[in-house]
Short mmCIF file of C-alpha atoms in Angstrom, two decimals:
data_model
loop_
_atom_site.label_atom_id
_atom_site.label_comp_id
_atom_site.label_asym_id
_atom_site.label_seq_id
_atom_site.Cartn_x
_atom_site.Cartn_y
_atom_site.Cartn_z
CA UNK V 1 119.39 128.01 112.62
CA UNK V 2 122.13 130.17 113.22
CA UNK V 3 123.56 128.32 115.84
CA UNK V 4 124.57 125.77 113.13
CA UNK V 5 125.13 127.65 110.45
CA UNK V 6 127.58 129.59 112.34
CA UNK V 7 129.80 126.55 113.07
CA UNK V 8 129.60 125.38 108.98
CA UNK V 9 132.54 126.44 106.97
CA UNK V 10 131.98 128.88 104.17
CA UNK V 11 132.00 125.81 101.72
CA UNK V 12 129.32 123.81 104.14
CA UNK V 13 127.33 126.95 104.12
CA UNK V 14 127.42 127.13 99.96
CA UNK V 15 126.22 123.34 100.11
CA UNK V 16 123.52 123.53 102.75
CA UNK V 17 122.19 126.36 100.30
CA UNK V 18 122.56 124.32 97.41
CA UNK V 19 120.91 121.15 99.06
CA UNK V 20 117.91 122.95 100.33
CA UNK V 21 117.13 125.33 96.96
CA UNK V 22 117.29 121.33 95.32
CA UNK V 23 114.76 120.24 97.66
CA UNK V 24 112.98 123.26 98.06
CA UNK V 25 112.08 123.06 93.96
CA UNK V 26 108.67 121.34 92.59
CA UNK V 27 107.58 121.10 96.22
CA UNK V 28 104.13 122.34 97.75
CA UNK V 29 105.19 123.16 101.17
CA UNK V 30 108.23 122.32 103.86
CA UNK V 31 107.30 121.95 107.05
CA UNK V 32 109.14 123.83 108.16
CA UNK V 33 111.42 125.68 106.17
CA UNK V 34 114.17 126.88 108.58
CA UNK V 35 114.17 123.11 110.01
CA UNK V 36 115.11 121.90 106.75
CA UNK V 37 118.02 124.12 106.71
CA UNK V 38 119.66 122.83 109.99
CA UNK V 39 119.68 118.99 109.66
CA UNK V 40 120.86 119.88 106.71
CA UNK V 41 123.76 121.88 108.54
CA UNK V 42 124.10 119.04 111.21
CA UNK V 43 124.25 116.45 107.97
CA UNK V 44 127.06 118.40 106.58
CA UNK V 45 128.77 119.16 110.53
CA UNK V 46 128.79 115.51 111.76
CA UNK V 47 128.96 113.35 108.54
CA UNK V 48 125.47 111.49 109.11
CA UNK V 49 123.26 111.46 106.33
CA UNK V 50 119.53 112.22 106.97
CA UNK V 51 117.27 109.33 106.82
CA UNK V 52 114.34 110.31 104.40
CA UNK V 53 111.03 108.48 105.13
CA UNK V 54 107.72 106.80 102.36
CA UNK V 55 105.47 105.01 103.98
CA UNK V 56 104.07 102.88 101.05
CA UNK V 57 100.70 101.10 101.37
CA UNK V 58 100.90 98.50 99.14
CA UNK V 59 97.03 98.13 98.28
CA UNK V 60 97.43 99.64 94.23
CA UNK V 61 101.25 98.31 93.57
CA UNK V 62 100.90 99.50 89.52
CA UNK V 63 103.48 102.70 89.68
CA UNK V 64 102.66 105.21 86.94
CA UNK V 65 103.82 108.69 86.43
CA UNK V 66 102.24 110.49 89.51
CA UNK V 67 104.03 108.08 91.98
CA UNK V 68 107.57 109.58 90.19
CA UNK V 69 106.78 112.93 92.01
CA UNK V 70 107.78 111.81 95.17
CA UNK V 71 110.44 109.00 93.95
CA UNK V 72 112.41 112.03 91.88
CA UNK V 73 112.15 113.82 95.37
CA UNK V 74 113.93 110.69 96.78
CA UNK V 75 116.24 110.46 94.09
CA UNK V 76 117.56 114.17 94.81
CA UNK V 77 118.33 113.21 98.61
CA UNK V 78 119.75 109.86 97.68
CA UNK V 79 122.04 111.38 95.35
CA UNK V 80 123.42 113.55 98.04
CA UNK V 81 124.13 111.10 99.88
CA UNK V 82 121.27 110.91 102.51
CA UNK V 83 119.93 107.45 103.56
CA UNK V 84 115.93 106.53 101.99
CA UNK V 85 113.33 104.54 104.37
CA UNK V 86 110.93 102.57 102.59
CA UNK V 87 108.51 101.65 104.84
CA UNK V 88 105.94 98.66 103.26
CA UNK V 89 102.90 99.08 105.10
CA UNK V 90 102.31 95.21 106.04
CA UNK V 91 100.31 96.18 109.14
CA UNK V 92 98.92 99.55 108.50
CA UNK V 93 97.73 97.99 105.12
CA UNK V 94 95.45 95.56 106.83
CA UNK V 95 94.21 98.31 108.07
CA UNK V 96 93.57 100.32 105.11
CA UNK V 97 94.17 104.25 104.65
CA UNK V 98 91.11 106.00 104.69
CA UNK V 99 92.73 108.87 103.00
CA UNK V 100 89.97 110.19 100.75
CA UNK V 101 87.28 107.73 101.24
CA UNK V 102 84.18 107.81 102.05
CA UNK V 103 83.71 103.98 102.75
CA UNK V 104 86.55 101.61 105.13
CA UNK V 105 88.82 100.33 102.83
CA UNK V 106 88.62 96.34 102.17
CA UNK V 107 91.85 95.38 104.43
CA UNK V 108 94.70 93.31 102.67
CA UNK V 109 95.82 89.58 103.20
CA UNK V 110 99.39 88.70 104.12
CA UNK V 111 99.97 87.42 100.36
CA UNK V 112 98.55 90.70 98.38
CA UNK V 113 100.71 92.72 101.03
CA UNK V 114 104.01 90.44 100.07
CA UNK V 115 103.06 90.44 96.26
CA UNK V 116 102.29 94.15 95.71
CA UNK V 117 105.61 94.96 97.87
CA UNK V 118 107.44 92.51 95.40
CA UNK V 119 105.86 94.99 92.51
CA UNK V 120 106.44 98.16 94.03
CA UNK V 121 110.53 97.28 94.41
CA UNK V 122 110.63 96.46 90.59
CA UNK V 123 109.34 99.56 89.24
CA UNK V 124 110.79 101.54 91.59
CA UNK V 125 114.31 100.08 90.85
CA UNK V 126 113.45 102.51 87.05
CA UNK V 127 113.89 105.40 89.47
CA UNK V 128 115.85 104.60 92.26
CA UNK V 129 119.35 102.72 93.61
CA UNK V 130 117.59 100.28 95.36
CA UNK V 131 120.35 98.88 96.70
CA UNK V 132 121.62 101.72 98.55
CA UNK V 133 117.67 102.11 100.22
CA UNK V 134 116.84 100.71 103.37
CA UNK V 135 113.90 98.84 102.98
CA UNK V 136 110.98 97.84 106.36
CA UNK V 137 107.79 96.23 106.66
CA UNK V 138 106.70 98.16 109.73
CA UNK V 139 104.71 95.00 111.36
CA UNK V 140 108.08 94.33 112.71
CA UNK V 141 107.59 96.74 115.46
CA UNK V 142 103.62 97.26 115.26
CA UNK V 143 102.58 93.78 115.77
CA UNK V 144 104.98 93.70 119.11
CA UNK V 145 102.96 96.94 119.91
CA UNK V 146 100.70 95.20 123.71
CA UNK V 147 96.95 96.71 124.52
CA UNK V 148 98.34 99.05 126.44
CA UNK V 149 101.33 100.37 124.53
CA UNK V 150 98.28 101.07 122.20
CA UNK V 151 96.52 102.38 124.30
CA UNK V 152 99.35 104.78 125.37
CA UNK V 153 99.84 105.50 121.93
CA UNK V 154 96.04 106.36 121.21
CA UNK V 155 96.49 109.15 124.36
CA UNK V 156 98.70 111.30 122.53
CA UNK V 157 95.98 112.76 120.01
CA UNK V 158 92.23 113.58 120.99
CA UNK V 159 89.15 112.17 118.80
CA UNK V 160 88.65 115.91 117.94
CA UNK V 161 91.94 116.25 116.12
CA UNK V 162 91.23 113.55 114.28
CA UNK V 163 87.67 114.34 113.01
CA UNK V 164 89.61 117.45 111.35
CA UNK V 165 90.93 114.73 108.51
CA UNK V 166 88.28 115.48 105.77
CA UNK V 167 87.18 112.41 104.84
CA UNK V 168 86.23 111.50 108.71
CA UNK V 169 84.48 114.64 109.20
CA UNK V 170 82.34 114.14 105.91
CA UNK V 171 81.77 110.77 106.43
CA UNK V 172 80.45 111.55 110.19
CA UNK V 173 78.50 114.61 108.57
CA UNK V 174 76.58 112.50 106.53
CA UNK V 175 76.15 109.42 109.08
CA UNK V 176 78.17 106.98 107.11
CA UNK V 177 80.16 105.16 109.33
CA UNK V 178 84.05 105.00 110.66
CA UNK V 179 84.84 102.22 112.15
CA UNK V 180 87.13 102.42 115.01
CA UNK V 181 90.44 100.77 113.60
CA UNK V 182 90.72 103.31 110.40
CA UNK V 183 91.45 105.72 113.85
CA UNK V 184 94.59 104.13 113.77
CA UNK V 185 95.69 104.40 110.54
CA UNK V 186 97.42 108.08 110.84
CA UNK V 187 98.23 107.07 114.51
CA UNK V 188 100.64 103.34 113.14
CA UNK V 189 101.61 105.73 109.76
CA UNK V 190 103.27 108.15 112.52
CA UNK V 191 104.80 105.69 114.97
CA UNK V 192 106.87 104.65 112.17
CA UNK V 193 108.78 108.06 111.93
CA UNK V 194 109.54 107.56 116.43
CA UNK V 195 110.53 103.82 115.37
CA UNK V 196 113.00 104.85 112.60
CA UNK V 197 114.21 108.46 114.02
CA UNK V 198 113.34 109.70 110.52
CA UNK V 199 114.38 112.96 109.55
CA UNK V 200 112.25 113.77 106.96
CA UNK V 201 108.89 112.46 105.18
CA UNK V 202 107.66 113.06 102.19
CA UNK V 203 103.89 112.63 101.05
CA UNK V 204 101.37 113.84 98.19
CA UNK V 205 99.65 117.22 99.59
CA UNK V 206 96.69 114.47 100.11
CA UNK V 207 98.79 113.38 102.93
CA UNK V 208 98.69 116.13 104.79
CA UNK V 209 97.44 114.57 107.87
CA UNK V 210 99.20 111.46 108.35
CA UNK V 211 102.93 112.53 107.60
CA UNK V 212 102.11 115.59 110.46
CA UNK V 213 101.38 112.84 112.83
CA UNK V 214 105.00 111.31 112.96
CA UNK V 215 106.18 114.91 113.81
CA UNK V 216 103.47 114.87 116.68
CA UNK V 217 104.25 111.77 117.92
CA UNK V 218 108.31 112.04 117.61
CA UNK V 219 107.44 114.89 119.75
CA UNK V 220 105.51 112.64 122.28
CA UNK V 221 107.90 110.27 122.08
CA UNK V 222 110.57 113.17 122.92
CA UNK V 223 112.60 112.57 120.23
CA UNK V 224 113.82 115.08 117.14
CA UNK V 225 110.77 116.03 114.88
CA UNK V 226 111.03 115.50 111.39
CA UNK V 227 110.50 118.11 108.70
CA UNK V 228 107.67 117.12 106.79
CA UNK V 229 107.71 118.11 102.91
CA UNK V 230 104.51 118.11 100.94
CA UNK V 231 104.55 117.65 97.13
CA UNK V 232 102.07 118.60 94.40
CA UNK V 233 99.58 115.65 93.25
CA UNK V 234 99.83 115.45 89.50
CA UNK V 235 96.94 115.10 87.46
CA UNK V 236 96.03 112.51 84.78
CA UNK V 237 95.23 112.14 80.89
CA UNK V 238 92.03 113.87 81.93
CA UNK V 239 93.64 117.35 82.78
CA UNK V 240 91.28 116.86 86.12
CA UNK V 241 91.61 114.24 88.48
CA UNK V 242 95.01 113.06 90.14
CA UNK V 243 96.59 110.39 88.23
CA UNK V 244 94.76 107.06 89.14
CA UNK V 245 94.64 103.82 87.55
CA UNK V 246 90.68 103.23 89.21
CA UNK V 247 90.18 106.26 86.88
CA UNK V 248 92.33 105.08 83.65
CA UNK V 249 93.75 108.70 83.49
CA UNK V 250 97.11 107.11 83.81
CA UNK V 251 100.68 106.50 82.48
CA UNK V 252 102.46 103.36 83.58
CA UNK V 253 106.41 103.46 84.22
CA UNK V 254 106.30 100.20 82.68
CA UNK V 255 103.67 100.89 79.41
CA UNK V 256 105.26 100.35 76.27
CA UNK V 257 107.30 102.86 74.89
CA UNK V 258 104.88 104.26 72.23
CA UNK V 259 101.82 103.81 73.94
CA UNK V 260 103.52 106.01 77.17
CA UNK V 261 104.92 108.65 74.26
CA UNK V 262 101.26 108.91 72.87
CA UNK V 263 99.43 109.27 76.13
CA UNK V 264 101.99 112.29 76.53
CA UNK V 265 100.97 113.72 73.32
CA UNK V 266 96.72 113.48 74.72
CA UNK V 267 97.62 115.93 77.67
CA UNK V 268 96.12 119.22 77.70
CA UNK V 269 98.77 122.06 76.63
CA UNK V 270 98.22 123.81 80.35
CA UNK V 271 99.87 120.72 81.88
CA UNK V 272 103.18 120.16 79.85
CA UNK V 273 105.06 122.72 82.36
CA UNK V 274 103.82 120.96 85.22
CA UNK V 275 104.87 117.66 83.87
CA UNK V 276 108.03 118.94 82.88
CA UNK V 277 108.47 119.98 86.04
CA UNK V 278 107.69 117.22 88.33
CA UNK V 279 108.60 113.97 86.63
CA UNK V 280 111.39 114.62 83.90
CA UNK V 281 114.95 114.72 85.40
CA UNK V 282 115.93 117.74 82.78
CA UNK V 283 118.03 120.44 84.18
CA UNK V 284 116.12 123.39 86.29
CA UNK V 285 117.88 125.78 83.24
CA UNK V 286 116.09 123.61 80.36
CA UNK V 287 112.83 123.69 81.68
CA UNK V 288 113.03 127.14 82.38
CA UNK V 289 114.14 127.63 78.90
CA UNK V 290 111.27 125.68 77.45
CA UNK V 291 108.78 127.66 79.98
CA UNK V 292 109.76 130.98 78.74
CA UNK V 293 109.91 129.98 75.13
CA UNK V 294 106.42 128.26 75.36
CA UNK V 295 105.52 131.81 77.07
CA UNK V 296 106.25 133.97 74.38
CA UNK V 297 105.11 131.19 71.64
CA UNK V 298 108.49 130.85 70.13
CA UNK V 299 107.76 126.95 70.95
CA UNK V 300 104.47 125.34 70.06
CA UNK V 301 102.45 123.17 72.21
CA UNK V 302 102.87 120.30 70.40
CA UNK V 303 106.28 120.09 69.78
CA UNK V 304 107.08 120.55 73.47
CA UNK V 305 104.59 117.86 74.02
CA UNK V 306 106.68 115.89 72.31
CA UNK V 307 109.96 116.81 73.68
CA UNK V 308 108.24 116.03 76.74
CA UNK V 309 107.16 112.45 75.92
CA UNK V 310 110.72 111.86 74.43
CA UNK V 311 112.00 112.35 77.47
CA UNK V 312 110.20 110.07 79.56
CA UNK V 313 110.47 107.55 77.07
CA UNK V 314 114.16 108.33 77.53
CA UNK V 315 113.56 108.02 81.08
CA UNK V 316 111.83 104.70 81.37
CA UNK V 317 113.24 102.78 78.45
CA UNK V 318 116.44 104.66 76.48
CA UNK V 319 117.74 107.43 73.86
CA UNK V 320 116.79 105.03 70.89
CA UNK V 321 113.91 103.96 72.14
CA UNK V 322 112.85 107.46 72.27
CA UNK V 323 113.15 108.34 68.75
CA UNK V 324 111.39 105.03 67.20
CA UNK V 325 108.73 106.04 69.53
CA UNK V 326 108.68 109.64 68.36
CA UNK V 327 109.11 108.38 64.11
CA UNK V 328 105.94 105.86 65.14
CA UNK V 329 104.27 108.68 66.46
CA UNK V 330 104.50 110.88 63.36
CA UNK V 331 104.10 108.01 61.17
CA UNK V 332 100.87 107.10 62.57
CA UNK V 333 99.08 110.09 63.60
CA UNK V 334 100.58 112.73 62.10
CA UNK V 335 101.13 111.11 58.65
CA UNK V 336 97.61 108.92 58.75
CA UNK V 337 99.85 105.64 58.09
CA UNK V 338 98.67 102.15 59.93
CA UNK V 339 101.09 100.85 62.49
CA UNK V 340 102.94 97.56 61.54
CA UNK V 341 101.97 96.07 65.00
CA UNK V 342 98.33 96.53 64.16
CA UNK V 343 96.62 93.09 65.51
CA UNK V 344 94.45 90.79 63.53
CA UNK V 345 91.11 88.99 63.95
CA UNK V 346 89.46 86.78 61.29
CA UNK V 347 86.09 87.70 61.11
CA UNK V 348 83.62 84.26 60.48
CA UNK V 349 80.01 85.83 61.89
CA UNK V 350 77.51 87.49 60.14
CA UNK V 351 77.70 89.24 56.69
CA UNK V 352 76.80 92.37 57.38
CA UNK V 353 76.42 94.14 61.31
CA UNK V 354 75.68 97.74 63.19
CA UNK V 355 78.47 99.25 64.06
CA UNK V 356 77.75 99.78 67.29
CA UNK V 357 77.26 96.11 67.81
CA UNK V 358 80.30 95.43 66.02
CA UNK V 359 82.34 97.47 68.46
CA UNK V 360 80.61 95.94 71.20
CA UNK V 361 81.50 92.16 70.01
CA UNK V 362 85.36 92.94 68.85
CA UNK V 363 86.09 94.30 72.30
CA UNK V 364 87.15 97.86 70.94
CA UNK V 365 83.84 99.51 73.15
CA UNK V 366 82.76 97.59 77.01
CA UNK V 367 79.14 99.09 76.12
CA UNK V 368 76.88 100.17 73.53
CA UNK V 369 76.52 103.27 75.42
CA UNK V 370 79.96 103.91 75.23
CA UNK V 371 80.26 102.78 71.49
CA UNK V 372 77.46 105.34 70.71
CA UNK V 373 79.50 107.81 72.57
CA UNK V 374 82.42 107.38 70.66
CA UNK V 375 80.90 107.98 67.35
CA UNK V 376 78.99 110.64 67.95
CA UNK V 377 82.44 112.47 69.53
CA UNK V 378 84.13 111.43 65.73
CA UNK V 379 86.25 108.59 67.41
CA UNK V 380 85.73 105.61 65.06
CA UNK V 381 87.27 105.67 61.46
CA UNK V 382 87.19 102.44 58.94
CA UNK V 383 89.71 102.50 56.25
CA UNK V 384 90.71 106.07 57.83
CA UNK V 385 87.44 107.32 56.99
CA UNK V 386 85.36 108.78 60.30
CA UNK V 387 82.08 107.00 60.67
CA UNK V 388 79.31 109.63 61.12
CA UNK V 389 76.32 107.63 61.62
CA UNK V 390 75.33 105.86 64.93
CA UNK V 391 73.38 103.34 63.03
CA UNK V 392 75.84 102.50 60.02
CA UNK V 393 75.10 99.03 59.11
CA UNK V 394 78.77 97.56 58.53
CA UNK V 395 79.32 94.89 55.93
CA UNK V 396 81.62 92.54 55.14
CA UNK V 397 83.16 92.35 51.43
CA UNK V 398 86.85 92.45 51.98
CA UNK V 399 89.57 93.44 54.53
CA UNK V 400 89.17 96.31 56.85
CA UNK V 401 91.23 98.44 59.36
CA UNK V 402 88.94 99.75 62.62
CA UNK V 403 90.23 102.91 64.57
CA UNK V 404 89.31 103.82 68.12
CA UNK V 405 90.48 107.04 69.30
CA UNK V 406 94.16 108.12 68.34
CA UNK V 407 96.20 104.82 69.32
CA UNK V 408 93.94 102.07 69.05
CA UNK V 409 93.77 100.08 65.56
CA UNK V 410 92.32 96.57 64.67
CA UNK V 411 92.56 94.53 61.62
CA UNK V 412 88.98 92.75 60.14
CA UNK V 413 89.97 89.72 57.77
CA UNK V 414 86.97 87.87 55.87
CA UNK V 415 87.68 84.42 56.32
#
């Protein structure tokens, strides 16, 4: 490192600094630091931008608020200049990432692959310049790969490095079985950093594994190993789990305005920082400025809460946007009004029904478990009123309006 550092002018030095403290923020881990730091140097010394590799696996193509982790990562290198590999897994998806599972993974057709790619481009387009990203399917070079290239390829790792990867070694601990292909997966994922030179990669800390394996095999390949840069996984609605739509704890980048602002406002308080943090573009001096002043309570939960969702309303839609979604937000839930939006059904059934069965039949609850559930946790209101008993016996006289939860309302008209 001080090789190159030595041959940067002071000014080159002041911006290597500058690049790497952007990079270095909201991340889990760079691996390694002080490799970072010089092809950053040799970026600045020759002119050539670093090319910054995401392998994408397009097998869940909805993007929602945890995928903008690594895409505002992106952002910052794109908007110094540096050159952003998308890499569509066509191939590797067939194959399925068992990342985290304890079962193969169902492997994808050539249509899902091309549709969910087509998906992923839109929604990313909210976050990035996609016209300044260079964009691969990497079946271009792994379906030319012969037996014994693979072969070759399978040679450069042993079987006991890869039982390390949890998931494997779990799966083998319990006798539930790995098929031999899902081998593979971290082995193609890393032959795509030798095919592309890549600099850089960046994956969730979940991806620990696979995004080390292009820096093993660059190595094997003798070429330049990339620095690998890990970033935090952000959890969901739920406080708990990472952010998944299979566990409906997330946030959409393309939900509607005040149904994103409102899922803001469910978070737990101990995760507005984090989501400041990681997914809002605000200057590092704001959100330090709303950290300390949430510290010493000079700011409230809530209120930064909704700062928060403002902002990522702001983000995904605009400024105005933002504030009808913040005034339909008080209106509603703070001020007890009914949205104007509220759908309708005409009710034409019985006279008089349980509740339960009634939540059931309008679609508001998949279960009568979950209905029961609901009202016993003081989620259901009629007419604003919470409905206390499990086996209320609804009828129908005139008009109603049906609450679920905070953002859900329905309309019941008596034909």
């Amino acid at each position: 490192m001080g090789t190159v550092k030595n041959k940067l002018s002071k000014e080159q030095q002041i911006e290597m600094e500058r690049q790497f403290t952007i990079y270095q923020s909201g991340v889990s881990q760079i691996i390694p630091e002080h490799e970072m730091k010089e092809k950053i140097g040799k970026s600045l010394m020759t002119g050539r931008p670093l090319k910054i590799k995401l392998g994408l696996d397009p097998s869940a193509p909805d993007v929602h608020l945890g995928h903008t982790v690594v895409l505002n990562k992106l952002k910052q290198f794109q908007e110094n200049g540096h050159i952003i590999q998308l890499i569509i897994g066509d191939f590797t998806g067939k194959i399925g990432d068992p990342t985290g599972k304890s079962t193969a993974r169902k492997q994808l057709t050539n249509e899902e692959v091309k549709h969910n790619a087509k998906t992923y481009f839109e929604q990313f387009s909210k976050v990035l310049d996609m016209e300044k990203v260079e964009l691969y399917y990497n079946s271009s070079w792994l379906s030319k790969l012969g037996l014994e290239d693979t072969i070759n390829l399978s040679a450069s790792i042993t079987v006991a490095r890869l039982l390390e990867r949890n998931d494997f070694s779990e799966r083998l601990a319990t006798g539930k079985p790995i098929s031999l292909h899902e081998f593979f997966y971290p082995l193609m994922q890393g032959y795509d950093s030798v095919e592309l030179e890549s600099d850089v990669e960046l994956g969730g800390t979940d991806q620990h594994f696979n995004v080390l394996m292009g820096r093993h095999l660059q190595e094997h390949f003798e070429k330049e190993k990339q620095v690998v840069i890990m970033l935090p996984l952000l959890e969901g609605l739920d406080g708990v789990e990472k952010m998944s739509k299979s566990k409906n704890n997330y946030i959409g980048v393309d939900e509607e305005p005040n149904e994103m602002l409102g899922k803001i406002m469910s978070i737990p308080d101990e995760l507005t920082m984090k989501y400041f943090n990681l997914i809002t573009d605000l200057p590092q001096e704001e959100k330090t400025e709303i950290a300390v002043k949430l510290e010493k309570g000079d700011l409230h939960p809530r209120d930064a809460k909704m700062h928060l969702g403002k902002v990522i309303v702001r983000m995904y839609h605009d400024e105005e946007t933002a504030k009808l979604a913040e005034e339909h937000f008080k209106t509603v839930f703070q001020r007890g009004a009914i949205p104007e939006d509220t759908p309708e059904i005409i009710w034409k059934a019985e006279k008089s029904i349980p509740i339960i069965d009634l939540l059931v039949q309008l679609e508001l609850q998949s279960s009568k478990s979950e209905a029961r559930r609901m009202i016993q946790n003081g989620g259901i209101r009629i007419n604003g009123e919470k409905v206390m008993e499990v086996d209320l016996l609804v009828g129908f006289e005139k008009d109603f309006i049906i609450q679920v939860g905070k953002r859900k309302f329905l309309k019941v008209s008596i034909s």
